[in-house]
Tab-separated table of C-alpha atoms in Angstrom:
chain	number	residue	atom	x	y	z
A	1	MET	CA	250.227	163.529	135.686
A	2	ILE	CA	251.494	159.975	135.587
A	3	ASP	CA	250.969	157.880	138.713
A	4	GLU	CA	254.116	156.478	140.292
A	5	GLY	CA	254.808	152.912	139.173
A	6	GLN	CA	253.148	153.359	135.759
A	7	ALA	CA	254.805	153.733	132.381
A	8	PRO	CA	253.227	155.862	129.656
A	9	GLY	CA	251.988	152.886	127.663
A	10	ALA	CA	249.253	153.173	125.095
A	11	ASP	CA	246.706	151.791	127.500
A	12	GLY	CA	248.310	153.106	130.646
A	13	GLU	CA	249.496	149.609	131.661
A	14	SER	CA	252.357	149.304	134.085
A	15	ALA	CA	255.952	148.726	132.968
A	16	GLU	CA	255.961	145.392	134.861
A	17	GLU	CA	252.903	144.125	132.995
A	18	THR	CA	254.346	145.204	129.639
A	19	SER	CA	257.628	143.409	130.426
A	20	LYS	CA	255.801	140.183	131.302
A	21	GLU	CA	253.883	140.218	128.052
A	22	GLN	CA	257.086	140.675	126.070
A	23	GLN	CA	258.732	137.583	127.638
A	24	PRO	CA	258.368	134.383	125.552
A	25	LYS	CA	256.091	131.812	127.068
A	26	LYS	CA	257.586	128.474	128.141
A	27	LYS	CA	256.817	125.675	125.724
A	28	GLY	CA	256.581	123.003	128.397
A	29	SER	CA	256.660	122.545	132.108
A	30	PHE	CA	259.032	120.595	134.319
A	31	TRP	CA	256.303	118.133	135.225
A	32	LYS	CA	255.553	117.405	131.572
A	33	GLU	CA	259.257	116.812	130.844
A	34	LEU	CA	259.932	114.740	133.960
A	35	PRO	CA	258.579	111.404	132.596
A	36	ILE	CA	260.738	111.816	129.492
A	37	LEU	CA	263.835	112.573	131.564
A	38	LEU	CA	263.184	109.568	133.792
A	39	GLY	CA	262.672	107.337	130.774
A	40	VAL	CA	265.967	108.456	129.236
A	41	ALA	CA	267.788	107.961	132.538
A	42	ILE	CA	266.398	104.446	132.929
A	43	LEU	CA	267.314	103.572	129.336
A	44	VAL	CA	270.869	104.812	129.813
A	45	ALA	CA	271.174	102.860	133.076
A	46	ILE	CA	269.981	99.667	131.373
A	47	VAL	CA	272.404	100.121	128.478
A	48	VAL	CA	275.332	100.804	130.810
A	49	ARG	CA	274.498	97.866	133.095
A	50	THR	CA	273.995	95.449	130.200
A	51	TRP	CA	277.019	96.284	128.103
A	52	VAL	CA	279.462	98.525	129.949
A	53	VAL	CA	279.717	98.476	133.769
A	54	GLN	CA	277.899	96.480	136.425
A	55	THR	CA	277.994	96.327	140.207
A	56	TYR	CA	278.636	92.961	141.877
A	57	TYR	CA	278.605	92.040	145.549
A	58	ILE	CA	280.863	89.386	147.060
A	59	PRO	CA	278.799	86.476	148.474
A	60	SER	CA	281.585	84.267	149.847
A	61	GLY	CA	285.048	84.321	151.379
A	62	SER	CA	286.846	82.722	148.427
A	63	MET	CA	288.685	85.962	147.546
A	64	GLU	CA	289.651	87.033	151.079
A	65	ASN	CA	291.485	89.125	152.086
A	66	THR	CA	291.394	90.947	148.758
A	67	LEU	CA	287.589	90.930	148.778
A	68	LEU	CA	285.434	90.360	151.835
A	69	ILE	CA	281.848	89.115	152.070
A	70	ASN	CA	279.386	91.860	151.044
A	71	ASP	CA	282.050	94.036	149.430
A	72	ARG	CA	280.921	95.755	146.224
A	73	VAL	CA	283.007	95.925	143.058
A	74	LEU	CA	282.547	97.490	139.639
A	75	VAL	CA	283.062	95.207	136.663
A	76	ASN	CA	284.006	96.415	133.184
A	77	LYS	CA	281.928	94.273	130.798
A	78	LEU	CA	283.262	95.869	127.624
A	79	VAL	CA	287.020	95.478	128.055
A	80	TYR	CA	287.263	91.921	126.739
A	81	ASP	CA	285.541	92.849	123.504
A	82	PHE	CA	288.893	94.417	122.608
A	83	SER	CA	291.402	92.315	124.561
A	84	GLU	CA	291.927	88.953	126.269
A	85	PRO	CA	291.990	88.304	130.034
A	86	GLU	CA	295.494	88.590	131.471
A	87	ARG	CA	297.256	86.760	134.269
A	88	GLY	CA	296.642	88.427	137.614
A	89	GLU	CA	293.357	90.100	136.695
A	90	ILE	CA	290.256	89.598	138.832
A	91	ILE	CA	287.359	88.490	136.649
A	92	VAL	CA	283.668	87.663	136.918
A	93	PHE	CA	282.560	84.683	134.833
A	94	THR	CA	279.672	82.315	134.307
A	95	ALA	CA	280.741	79.179	136.157
A	96	PRO	CA	280.302	75.719	134.637
A	97	GLU	CA	277.395	73.859	136.211
A	98	SER	CA	279.788	71.329	137.741
A	99	TRP	CA	281.399	74.150	139.752
A	100	ARG	CA	278.149	75.327	141.349
A	101	SER	CA	276.709	74.179	144.650
A	102	VAL	CA	273.508	76.067	143.817
A	103	MET	CA	272.484	76.176	140.148
A	104	GLU	CA	271.093	79.717	140.399
A	105	GLU	CA	274.406	81.039	141.742
A	106	ASP	CA	276.189	80.976	138.413
A	107	GLU	CA	278.475	84.032	138.514
A	108	PHE	CA	281.869	83.556	140.186
A	109	ILE	CA	284.716	85.967	140.866
A	110	LYS	CA	288.315	84.684	140.824
A	111	ARG	CA	291.831	85.688	139.835
A	112	VAL	CA	293.289	84.608	136.496
A	113	ILE	CA	296.476	82.662	137.241
A	114	ALA	CA	297.292	81.146	133.858
A	115	VAL	CA	296.061	81.591	130.283
A	116	GLY	CA	295.916	79.373	127.226
A	117	GLY	CA	299.248	77.680	126.475
A	118	ASP	CA	300.720	78.308	129.933
A	119	HIS	CA	302.476	75.450	131.726
A	120	ILE	CA	301.478	75.766	135.382
A	121	VAL	CA	303.012	73.561	138.059
A	122	ALA	CA	302.430	73.282	141.812
A	123	ASP	CA	305.086	71.323	143.706
A	124	ASP	CA	304.710	69.226	146.867
A	125	GLU	CA	305.502	72.255	149.033
A	126	GLY	CA	302.652	74.306	147.600
A	127	ASN	CA	304.713	76.612	145.368
A	128	ILE	CA	303.499	77.530	141.877
A	129	THR	CA	305.502	78.212	138.727
A	130	ILE	CA	304.189	79.388	135.361
A	131	ASN	CA	306.295	78.606	132.310
A	132	GLY	CA	309.167	77.945	134.698
A	133	GLU	CA	308.880	81.271	136.563
A	134	PRO	CA	308.093	81.115	140.307
A	135	LEU	CA	304.948	82.966	141.287
A	136	GLU	CA	305.388	85.044	144.457
A	137	GLU	CA	301.836	85.455	145.775
A	138	GLU	CA	302.376	86.726	149.310
A	139	SER	CA	300.917	90.149	148.478
A	140	TYR	CA	297.396	88.842	147.937
A	141	LEU	CA	297.019	85.321	149.371
A	142	TYR	CA	294.704	84.929	152.348
A	143	THR	CA	296.244	85.490	155.773
A	144	ASN	CA	294.429	84.249	158.864
A	145	PRO	CA	293.830	87.359	161.027
A	146	MET	CA	293.980	85.307	164.248
A	147	THR	CA	297.138	83.279	163.642
A	148	GLY	CA	298.902	85.308	160.947
A	149	GLU	CA	299.316	82.101	158.941
A	150	GLN	CA	299.120	82.521	155.168
A	151	ASP	CA	297.611	80.049	152.705
A	152	LEU	CA	299.890	78.057	150.431
A	153	SER	CA	299.653	78.874	146.746
A	154	SER	CA	298.296	75.355	146.292
A	155	GLN	CA	297.259	72.680	148.748
A	156	ASP	CA	297.777	70.000	146.097
A	157	PRO	CA	300.486	69.313	143.525
A	158	PHE	CA	299.598	69.472	139.831
A	159	ASP	CA	301.299	69.835	136.468
A	160	VAL	CA	299.151	71.035	133.564
A	161	VAL	CA	299.196	72.958	130.304
A	162	VAL	CA	296.171	75.233	129.999
A	163	PRO	CA	294.316	74.586	126.712
A	164	GLU	CA	294.078	77.455	124.236
A	165	GLY	CA	290.990	79.575	124.720
A	166	ARG	CA	290.693	78.613	128.397
A	167	LEU	CA	291.782	80.047	131.758
A	168	TRP	CA	293.109	78.612	135.012
A	169	VAL	CA	291.485	80.640	137.810
A	170	MET	CA	291.925	80.560	141.577
A	171	GLY	CA	290.546	82.400	144.588
A	172	ASP	CA	292.954	84.336	146.793
A	173	HIS	CA	291.635	82.365	149.782
A	174	ARG	CA	293.100	79.131	148.426
A	175	SER	CA	291.991	76.922	151.310
A	176	ALA	CA	288.341	77.983	150.871
A	177	SER	CA	287.898	78.412	147.127
A	178	GLY	CA	286.088	76.254	144.596
A	179	ASP	CA	288.397	76.935	141.666
A	180	SER	CA	290.595	75.310	139.020
A	181	ARG	CA	292.813	73.536	141.540
A	182	GLU	CA	289.847	72.179	143.479
A	183	ARG	CA	288.156	70.966	140.280
A	184	TYR	CA	291.381	69.390	139.013
A	185	VAL	CA	291.743	67.341	142.185
A	186	ARG	CA	288.045	66.484	142.367
A	187	THR	CA	287.872	65.302	138.726
A	188	GLY	CA	291.085	63.321	138.851
A	189	GLY	CA	292.953	65.634	136.503
A	190	ASP	CA	290.345	66.572	133.891
A	191	ILE	CA	291.875	69.756	132.488
A	192	ASP	CA	288.772	70.877	130.581
A	193	SER	CA	286.609	70.554	133.677
A	194	SER	CA	289.232	72.428	135.680
A	195	THR	CA	289.453	75.482	133.436
A	196	ILE	CA	286.893	77.951	132.117
A	197	PRO	CA	286.437	79.112	128.518
A	198	VAL	CA	287.384	82.699	127.762
A	199	ASP	CA	283.888	83.121	126.312
A	200	ALA	CA	282.436	82.554	129.802
A	201	VAL	CA	284.094	85.702	131.152
A	202	ILE	CA	281.604	88.495	131.878
A	203	GLY	CA	284.128	91.211	132.675
A	204	LYS	CA	287.042	92.497	134.716
A	205	ALA	CA	286.672	93.813	138.256
A	206	PHE	CA	288.541	97.110	138.312
A	207	VAL	CA	287.603	98.796	141.594
A	208	LEU	CA	286.377	97.983	145.086
A	209	PHE	CA	284.037	100.876	145.884
A	210	TRP	CA	282.150	99.667	148.975
A	211	PRO	CA	282.775	99.977	151.859
A	212	VAL	CA	284.084	103.443	151.023
A	213	ASP	CA	286.897	103.153	153.578
A	214	ASP	CA	288.285	100.162	151.653
A	215	PHE	CA	288.146	101.839	148.224
A	216	THR	CA	290.795	100.200	146.013
A	217	TRP	CA	291.740	100.213	142.346
A	218	PHE	CA	292.748	96.708	141.284
A	219	LYS	CA	296.131	96.287	139.640
A	220	ILE	CA	297.858	93.201	138.290
A	221	PRO	CA	300.321	92.069	140.995
A	222	ALA	CA	303.929	92.685	140.031
A	223	THR	CA	304.843	88.992	140.263
A	224	PHE	CA	303.026	88.358	136.979
A	225	ASP	CA	305.313	90.812	135.162
A	226	ASP	CA	308.113	88.250	135.129
A	227	VAL	CA	306.079	85.358	133.734
A	228	PRO	CA	307.350	84.559	130.227
A	229	ALA	CA	305.153	83.683	127.290
A	230	PRO	CA	304.519	79.959	126.868
A	231	SER	CA	307.143	78.192	124.810
């Protein structure tokens, strides 16, 4: 008679025990693999942060109302290895020392307004043209939430041609932004000191992801579509 729960094995061992012995043994345990997995994850994160995408927080109000203090954006650091910055894009760049109030705070975020070869003019009424085309900036310029008053495109008149390989950048909060216009006025019209080299650009901001309720993909404003190439 065979007892219930036993299989007629050679040694009378149970079917359960025989099945366990036939299963292949694991070659490693989760805890042994965990340090390797963590190491790979950290390496991938470092590679991505260094060369592909990085998170930046907004420390000032120079890009209001597009970007508010403490907002978080993602910046594509690889895109300009294959293309040049375009008018209307929001970029992060290493600021010239003369632009900084604190030497350690060397990474700025601004909007590209004009590129190399562009003729950019601001008239006495604060309107800007690029290569003769008026720039309609109402969709992104700072608006005072208390008064509803919107910043002028420029508080000061200027008439410049952007040197090749350089960019004219401005904050959307024009009255509170240390940018190309501010440097041009402060330096008495030094165009090199008022623009940044393309090589100083770290990457393009492509999405506002924090706060979650303000999630926004950044697009080039339509007004830049009508700007002709420099003559």
